[in-house]
PDB file of C-alpha atoms in Angstrom:
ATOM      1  CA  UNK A   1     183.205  81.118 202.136  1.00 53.00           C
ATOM      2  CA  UNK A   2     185.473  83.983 201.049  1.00 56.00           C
ATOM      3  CA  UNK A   3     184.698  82.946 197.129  1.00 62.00           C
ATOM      4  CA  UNK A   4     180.680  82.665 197.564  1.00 60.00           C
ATOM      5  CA  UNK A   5     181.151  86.338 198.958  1.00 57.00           C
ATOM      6  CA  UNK A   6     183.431  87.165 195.598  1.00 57.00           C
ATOM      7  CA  UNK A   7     180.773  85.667 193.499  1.00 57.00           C
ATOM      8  CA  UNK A   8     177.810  87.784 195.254  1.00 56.00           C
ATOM      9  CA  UNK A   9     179.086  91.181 193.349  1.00 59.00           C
ATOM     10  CA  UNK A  10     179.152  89.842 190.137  1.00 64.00           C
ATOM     11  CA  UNK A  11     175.409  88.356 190.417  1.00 79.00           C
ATOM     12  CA  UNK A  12     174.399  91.727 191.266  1.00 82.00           C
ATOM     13  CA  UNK A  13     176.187  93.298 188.183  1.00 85.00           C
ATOM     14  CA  UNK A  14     174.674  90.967 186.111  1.00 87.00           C
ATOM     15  CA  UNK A  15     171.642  91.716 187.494  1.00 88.00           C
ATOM     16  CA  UNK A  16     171.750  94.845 186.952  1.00 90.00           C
ATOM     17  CA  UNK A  17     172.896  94.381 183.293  1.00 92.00           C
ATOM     18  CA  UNK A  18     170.182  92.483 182.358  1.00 93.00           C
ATOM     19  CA  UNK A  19     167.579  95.572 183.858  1.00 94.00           C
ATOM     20  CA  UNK A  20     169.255  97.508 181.746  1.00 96.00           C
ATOM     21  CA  UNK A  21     169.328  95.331 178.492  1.00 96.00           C
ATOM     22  CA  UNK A  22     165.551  94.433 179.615  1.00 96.00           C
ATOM     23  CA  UNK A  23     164.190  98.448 179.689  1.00 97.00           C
ATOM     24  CA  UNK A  24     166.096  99.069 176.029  1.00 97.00           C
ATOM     25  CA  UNK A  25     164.689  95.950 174.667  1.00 97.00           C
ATOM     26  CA  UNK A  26     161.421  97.327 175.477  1.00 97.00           C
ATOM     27  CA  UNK A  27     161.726 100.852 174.840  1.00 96.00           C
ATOM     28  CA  UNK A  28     162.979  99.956 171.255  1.00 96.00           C
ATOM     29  CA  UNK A  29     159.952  97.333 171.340  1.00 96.00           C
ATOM     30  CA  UNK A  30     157.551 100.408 171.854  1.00 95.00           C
ATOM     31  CA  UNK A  31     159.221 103.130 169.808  1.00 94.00           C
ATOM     32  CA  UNK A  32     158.930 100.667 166.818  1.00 95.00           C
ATOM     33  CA  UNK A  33     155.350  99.789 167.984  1.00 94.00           C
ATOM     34  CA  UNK A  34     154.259 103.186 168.108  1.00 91.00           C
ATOM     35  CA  UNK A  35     155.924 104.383 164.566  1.00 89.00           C
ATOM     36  CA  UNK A  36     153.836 101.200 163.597  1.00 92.00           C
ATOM     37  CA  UNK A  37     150.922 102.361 164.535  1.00 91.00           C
ATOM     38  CA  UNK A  38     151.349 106.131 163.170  1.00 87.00           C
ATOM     39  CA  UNK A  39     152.134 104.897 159.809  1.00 88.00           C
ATOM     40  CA  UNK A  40     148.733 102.890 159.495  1.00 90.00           C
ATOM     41  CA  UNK A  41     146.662 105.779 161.167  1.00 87.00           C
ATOM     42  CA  UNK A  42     148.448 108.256 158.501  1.00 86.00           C
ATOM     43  CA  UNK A  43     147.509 105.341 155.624  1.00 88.00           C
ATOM     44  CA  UNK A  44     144.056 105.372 156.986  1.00 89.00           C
ATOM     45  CA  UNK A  45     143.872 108.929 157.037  1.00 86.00           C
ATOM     46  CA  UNK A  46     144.913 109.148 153.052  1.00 88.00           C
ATOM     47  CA  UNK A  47     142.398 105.675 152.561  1.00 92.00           C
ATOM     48  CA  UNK A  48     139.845 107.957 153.675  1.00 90.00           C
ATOM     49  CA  UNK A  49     140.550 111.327 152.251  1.00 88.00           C
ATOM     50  CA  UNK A  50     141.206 109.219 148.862  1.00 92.00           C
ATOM     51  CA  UNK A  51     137.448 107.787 149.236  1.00 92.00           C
ATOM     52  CA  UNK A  52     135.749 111.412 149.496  1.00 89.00           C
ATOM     53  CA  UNK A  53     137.767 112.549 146.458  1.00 91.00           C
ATOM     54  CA  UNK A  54     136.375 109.518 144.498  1.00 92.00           C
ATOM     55  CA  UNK A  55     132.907 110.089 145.818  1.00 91.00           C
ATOM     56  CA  UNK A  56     133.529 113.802 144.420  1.00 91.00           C
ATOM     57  CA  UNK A  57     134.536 113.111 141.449  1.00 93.00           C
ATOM     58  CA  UNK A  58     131.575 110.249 141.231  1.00 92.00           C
ATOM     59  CA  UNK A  59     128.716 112.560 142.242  1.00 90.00           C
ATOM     60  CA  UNK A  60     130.570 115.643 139.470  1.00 91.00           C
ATOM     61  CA  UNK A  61     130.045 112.737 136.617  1.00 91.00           C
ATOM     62  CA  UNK A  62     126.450 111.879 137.787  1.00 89.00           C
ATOM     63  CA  UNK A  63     125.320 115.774 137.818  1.00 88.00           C
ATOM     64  CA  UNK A  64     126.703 116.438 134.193  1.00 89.00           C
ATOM     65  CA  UNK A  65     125.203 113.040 132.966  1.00 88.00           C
ATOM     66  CA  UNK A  66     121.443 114.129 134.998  1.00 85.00           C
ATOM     67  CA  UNK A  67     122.053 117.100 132.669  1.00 85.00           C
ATOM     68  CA  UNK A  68     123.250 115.620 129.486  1.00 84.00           C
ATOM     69  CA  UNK A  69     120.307 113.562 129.819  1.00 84.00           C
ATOM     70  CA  UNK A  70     117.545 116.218 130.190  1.00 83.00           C
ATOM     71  CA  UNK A  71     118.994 118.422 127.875  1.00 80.00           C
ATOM     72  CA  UNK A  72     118.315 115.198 124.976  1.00 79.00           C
ATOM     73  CA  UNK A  73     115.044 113.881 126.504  1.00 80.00           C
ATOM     74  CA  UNK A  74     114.127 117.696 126.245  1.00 76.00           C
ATOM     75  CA  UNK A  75     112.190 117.019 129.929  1.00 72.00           C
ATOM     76  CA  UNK A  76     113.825 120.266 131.321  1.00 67.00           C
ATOM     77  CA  UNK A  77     117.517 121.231 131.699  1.00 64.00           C
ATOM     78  CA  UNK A  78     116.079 123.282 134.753  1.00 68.00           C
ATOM     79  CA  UNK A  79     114.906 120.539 136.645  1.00 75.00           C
ATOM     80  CA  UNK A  80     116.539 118.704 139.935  1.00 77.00           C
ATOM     81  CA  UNK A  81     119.519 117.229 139.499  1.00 79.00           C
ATOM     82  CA  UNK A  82     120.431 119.191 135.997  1.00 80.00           C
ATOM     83  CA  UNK A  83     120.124 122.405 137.742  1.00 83.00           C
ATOM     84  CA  UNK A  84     123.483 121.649 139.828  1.00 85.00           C
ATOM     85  CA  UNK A  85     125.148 121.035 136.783  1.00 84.00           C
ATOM     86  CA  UNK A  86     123.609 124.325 135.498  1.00 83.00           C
ATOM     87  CA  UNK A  87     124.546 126.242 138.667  1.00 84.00           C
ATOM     88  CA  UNK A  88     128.129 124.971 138.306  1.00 85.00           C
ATOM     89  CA  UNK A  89     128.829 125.393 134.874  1.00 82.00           C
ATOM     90  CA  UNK A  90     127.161 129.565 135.135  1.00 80.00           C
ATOM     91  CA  UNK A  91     128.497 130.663 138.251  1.00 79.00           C
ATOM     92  CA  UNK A  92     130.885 128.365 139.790  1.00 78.00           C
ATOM     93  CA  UNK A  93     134.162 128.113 137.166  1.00 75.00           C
ATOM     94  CA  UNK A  94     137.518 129.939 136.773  1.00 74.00           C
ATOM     95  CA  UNK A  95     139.573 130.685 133.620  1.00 66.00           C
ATOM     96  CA  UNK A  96     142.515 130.288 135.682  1.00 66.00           C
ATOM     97  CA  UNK A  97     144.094 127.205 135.985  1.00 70.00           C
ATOM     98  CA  UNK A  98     147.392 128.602 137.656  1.00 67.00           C
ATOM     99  CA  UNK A  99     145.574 127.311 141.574  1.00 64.00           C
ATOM    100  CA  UNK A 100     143.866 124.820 140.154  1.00 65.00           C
ATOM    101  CA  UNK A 101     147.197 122.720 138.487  1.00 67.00           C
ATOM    102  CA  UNK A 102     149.303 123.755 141.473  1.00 73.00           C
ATOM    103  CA  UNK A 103     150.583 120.675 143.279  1.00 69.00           C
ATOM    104  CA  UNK A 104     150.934 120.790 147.026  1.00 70.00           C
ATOM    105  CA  UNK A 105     148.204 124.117 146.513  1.00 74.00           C
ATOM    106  CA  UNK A 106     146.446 124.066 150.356  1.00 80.00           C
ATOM    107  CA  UNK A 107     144.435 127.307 149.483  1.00 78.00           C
ATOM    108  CA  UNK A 108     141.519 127.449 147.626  1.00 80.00           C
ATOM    109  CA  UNK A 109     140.314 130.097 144.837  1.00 80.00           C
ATOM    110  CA  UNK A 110     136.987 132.213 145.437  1.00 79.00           C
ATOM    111  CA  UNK A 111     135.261 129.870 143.477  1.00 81.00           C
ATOM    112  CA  UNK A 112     135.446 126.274 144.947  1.00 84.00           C
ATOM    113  CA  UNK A 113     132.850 124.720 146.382  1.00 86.00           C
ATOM    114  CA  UNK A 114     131.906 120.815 147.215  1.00 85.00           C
ATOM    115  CA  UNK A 115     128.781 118.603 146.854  1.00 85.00           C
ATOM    116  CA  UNK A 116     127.428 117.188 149.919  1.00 81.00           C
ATOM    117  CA  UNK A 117     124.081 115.066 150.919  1.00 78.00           C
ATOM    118  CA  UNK A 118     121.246 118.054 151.544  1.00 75.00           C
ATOM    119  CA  UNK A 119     119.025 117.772 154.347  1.00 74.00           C
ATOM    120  CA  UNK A 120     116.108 118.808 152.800  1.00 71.00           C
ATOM    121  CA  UNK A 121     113.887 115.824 151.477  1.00 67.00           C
ATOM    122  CA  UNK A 122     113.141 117.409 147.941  1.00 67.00           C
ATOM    123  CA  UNK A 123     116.581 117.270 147.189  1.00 68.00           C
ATOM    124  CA  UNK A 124     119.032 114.996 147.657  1.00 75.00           C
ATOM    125  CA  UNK A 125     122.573 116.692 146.862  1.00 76.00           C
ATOM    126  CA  UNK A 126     123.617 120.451 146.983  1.00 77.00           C
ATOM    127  CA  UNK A 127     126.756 122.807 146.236  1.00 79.00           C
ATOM    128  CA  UNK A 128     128.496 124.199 149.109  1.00 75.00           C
ATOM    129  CA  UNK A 129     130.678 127.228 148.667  1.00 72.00           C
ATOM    130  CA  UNK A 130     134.114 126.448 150.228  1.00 67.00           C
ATOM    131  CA  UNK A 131     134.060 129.848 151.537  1.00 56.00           C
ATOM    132  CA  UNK A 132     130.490 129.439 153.502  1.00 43.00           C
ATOM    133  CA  UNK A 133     131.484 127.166 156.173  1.00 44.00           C
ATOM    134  CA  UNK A 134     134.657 125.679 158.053  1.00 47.00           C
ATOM    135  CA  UNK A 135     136.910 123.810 155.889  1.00 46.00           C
ATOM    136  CA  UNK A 136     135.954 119.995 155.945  1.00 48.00           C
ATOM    137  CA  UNK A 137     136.252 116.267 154.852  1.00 47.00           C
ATOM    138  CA  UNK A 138     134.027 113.773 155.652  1.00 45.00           C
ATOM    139  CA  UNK A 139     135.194 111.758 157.286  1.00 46.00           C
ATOM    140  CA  UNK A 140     137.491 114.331 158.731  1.00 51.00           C
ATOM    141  CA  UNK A 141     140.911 114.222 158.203  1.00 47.00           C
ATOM    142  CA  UNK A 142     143.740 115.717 160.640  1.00 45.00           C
ATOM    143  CA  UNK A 143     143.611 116.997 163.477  1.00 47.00           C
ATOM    144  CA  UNK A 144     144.812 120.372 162.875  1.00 44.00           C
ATOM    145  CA  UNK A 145     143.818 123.540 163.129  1.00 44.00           C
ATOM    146  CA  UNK A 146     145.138 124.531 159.478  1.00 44.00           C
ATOM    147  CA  UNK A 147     143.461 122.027 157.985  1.00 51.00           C
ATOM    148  CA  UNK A 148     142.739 123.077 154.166  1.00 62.00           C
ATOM    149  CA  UNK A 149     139.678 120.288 153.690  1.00 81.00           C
ATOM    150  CA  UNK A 150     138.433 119.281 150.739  1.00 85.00           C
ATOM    151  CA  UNK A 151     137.075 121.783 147.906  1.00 86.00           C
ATOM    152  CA  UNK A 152     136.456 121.124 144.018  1.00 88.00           C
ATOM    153  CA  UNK A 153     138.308 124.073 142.000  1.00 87.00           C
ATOM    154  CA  UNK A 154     136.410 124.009 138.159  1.00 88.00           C
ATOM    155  CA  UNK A 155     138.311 125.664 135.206  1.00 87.00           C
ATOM    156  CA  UNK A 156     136.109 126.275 132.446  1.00 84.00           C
ATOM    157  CA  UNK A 157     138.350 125.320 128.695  1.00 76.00           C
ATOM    158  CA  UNK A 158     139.962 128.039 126.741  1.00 65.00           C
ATOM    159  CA  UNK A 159     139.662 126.136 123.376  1.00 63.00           C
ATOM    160  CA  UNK A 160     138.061 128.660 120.999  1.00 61.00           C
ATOM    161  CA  UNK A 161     138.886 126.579 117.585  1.00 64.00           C
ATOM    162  CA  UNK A 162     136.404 123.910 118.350  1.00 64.00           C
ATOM    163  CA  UNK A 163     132.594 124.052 119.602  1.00 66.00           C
ATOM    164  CA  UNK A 164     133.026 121.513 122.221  1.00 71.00           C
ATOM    165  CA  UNK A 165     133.297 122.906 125.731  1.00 80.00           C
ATOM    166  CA  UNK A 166     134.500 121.031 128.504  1.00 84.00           C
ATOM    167  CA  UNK A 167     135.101 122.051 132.840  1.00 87.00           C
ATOM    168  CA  UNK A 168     138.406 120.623 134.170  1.00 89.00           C
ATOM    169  CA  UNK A 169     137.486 119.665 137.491  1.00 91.00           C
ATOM    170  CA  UNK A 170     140.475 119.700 140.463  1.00 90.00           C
ATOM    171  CA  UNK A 171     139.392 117.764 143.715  1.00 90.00           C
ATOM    172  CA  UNK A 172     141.888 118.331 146.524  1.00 88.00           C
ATOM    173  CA  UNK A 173     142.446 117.571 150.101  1.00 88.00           C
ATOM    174  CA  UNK A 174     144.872 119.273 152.105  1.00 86.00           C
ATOM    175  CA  UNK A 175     145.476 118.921 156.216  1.00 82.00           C
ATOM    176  CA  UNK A 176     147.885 118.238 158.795  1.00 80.00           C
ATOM    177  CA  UNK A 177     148.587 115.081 160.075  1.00 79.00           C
ATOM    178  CA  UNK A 178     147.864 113.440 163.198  1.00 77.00           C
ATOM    179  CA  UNK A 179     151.006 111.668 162.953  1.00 75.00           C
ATOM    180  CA  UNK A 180     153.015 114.696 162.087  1.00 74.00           C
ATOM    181  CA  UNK A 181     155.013 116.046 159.494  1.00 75.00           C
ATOM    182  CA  UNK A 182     154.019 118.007 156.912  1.00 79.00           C
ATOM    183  CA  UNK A 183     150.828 118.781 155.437  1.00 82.00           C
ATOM    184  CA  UNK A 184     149.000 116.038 153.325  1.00 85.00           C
ATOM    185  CA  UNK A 185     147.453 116.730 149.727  1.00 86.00           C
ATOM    186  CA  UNK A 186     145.136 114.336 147.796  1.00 89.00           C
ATOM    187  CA  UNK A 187     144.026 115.913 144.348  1.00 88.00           C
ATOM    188  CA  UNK A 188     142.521 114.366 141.628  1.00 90.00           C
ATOM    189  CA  UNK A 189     141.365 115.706 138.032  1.00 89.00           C
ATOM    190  CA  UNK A 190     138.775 114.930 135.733  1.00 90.00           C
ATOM    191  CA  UNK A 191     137.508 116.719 132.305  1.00 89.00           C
ATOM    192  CA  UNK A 192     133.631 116.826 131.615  1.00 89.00           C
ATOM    193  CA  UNK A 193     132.499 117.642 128.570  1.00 84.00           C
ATOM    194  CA  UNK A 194     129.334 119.715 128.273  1.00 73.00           C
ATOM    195  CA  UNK A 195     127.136 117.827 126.313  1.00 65.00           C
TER     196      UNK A 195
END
């Protein structure tokens, strides 16, 4: 009798230990669960972003082509969709390259804008000025209040020796993480030639 009531204390220790081994089994179980699932939302964040660059850059190549081909069928450089190519190339370019090439840049010059589906049925894509409206992506990235968006910053070429002329076009994305951290940038370049 006197060792069962020995014995009694110990089962209650190890009792206890195992509670305790239990909750930090599943607290670590958790913590890695939930950095698990902040890395894929932050990958599907920059999936996403990465997308509406390409789209960008896709619908930039389409608009200097529409004009490229107008401009040699002689049908009208001043019809719909050459115009947008037009409207960029007169009024929406930069000679300076210095906020364009920056890296990690989250702020955009005067001049960037972004093409996005028009509402109106006569039309089917327009230029936004960044400027206009709240900074956006679509789909949205972040969470933040600081997010940057996405903007397309055009740099018109400084080559004077040849005939040729060419925009460098900069595509970024910039915002704030859901997951935390710091900021998030997507850019991508590409050079159109005029003609």
């Amino acid at each position: 009798m006197l060792r069962r009531l020995a014995e009694r204390g110990d089962t209650l220790i190890e009792v206890m230990l195992s509670v305790v081994v239990l909750s930090a089994v599943t607290l670590g179980g958790f913590s890695i669960m939930n950095k698990g699932i902040g890395v894929s939302y932050g990958v599907l964040e920059r999936t996403e972003t990465r997308a509406v660059v390409g789209q960008q850059l896709e619908l930039l190549t389409y608009l200097r082509d529409q004009y490229a081909q107008a401009a040699a069928s002689g049908s009208g450089e001043g019809l719909y969709p050459a115009t947008l190519w037009t409207d960029i190339r007169n009024n929406r370019t930069s000679a300076d390259t210095a906020n364009a090439t920056a890296p990690n840049s989250c702020v955009p010059s005067t001049d960037s804008f972004f093409i996005e589906q028009n509402t109106a049925p006569s039309t089917t894509y327009k230029l936004t000025n960044y400027t206009a409206r709240t900074p956006l992506t679509t789909p949205k990235a972040g969470t933040g209040s600081n997010d940057g968006g996405l903007w397309i910053e055009a740099v018109v070429s400084k080559d004077t020796e040849t005939t040729i002329s060419y925009i460098d076009f900069y595509v970024k994305a910039c915002w704030d993480s859901t997951v935390g951290g710091e900021k998030e940038t997507i850019s991508s370049t590409v050079r159109l030639y005029d003609r």
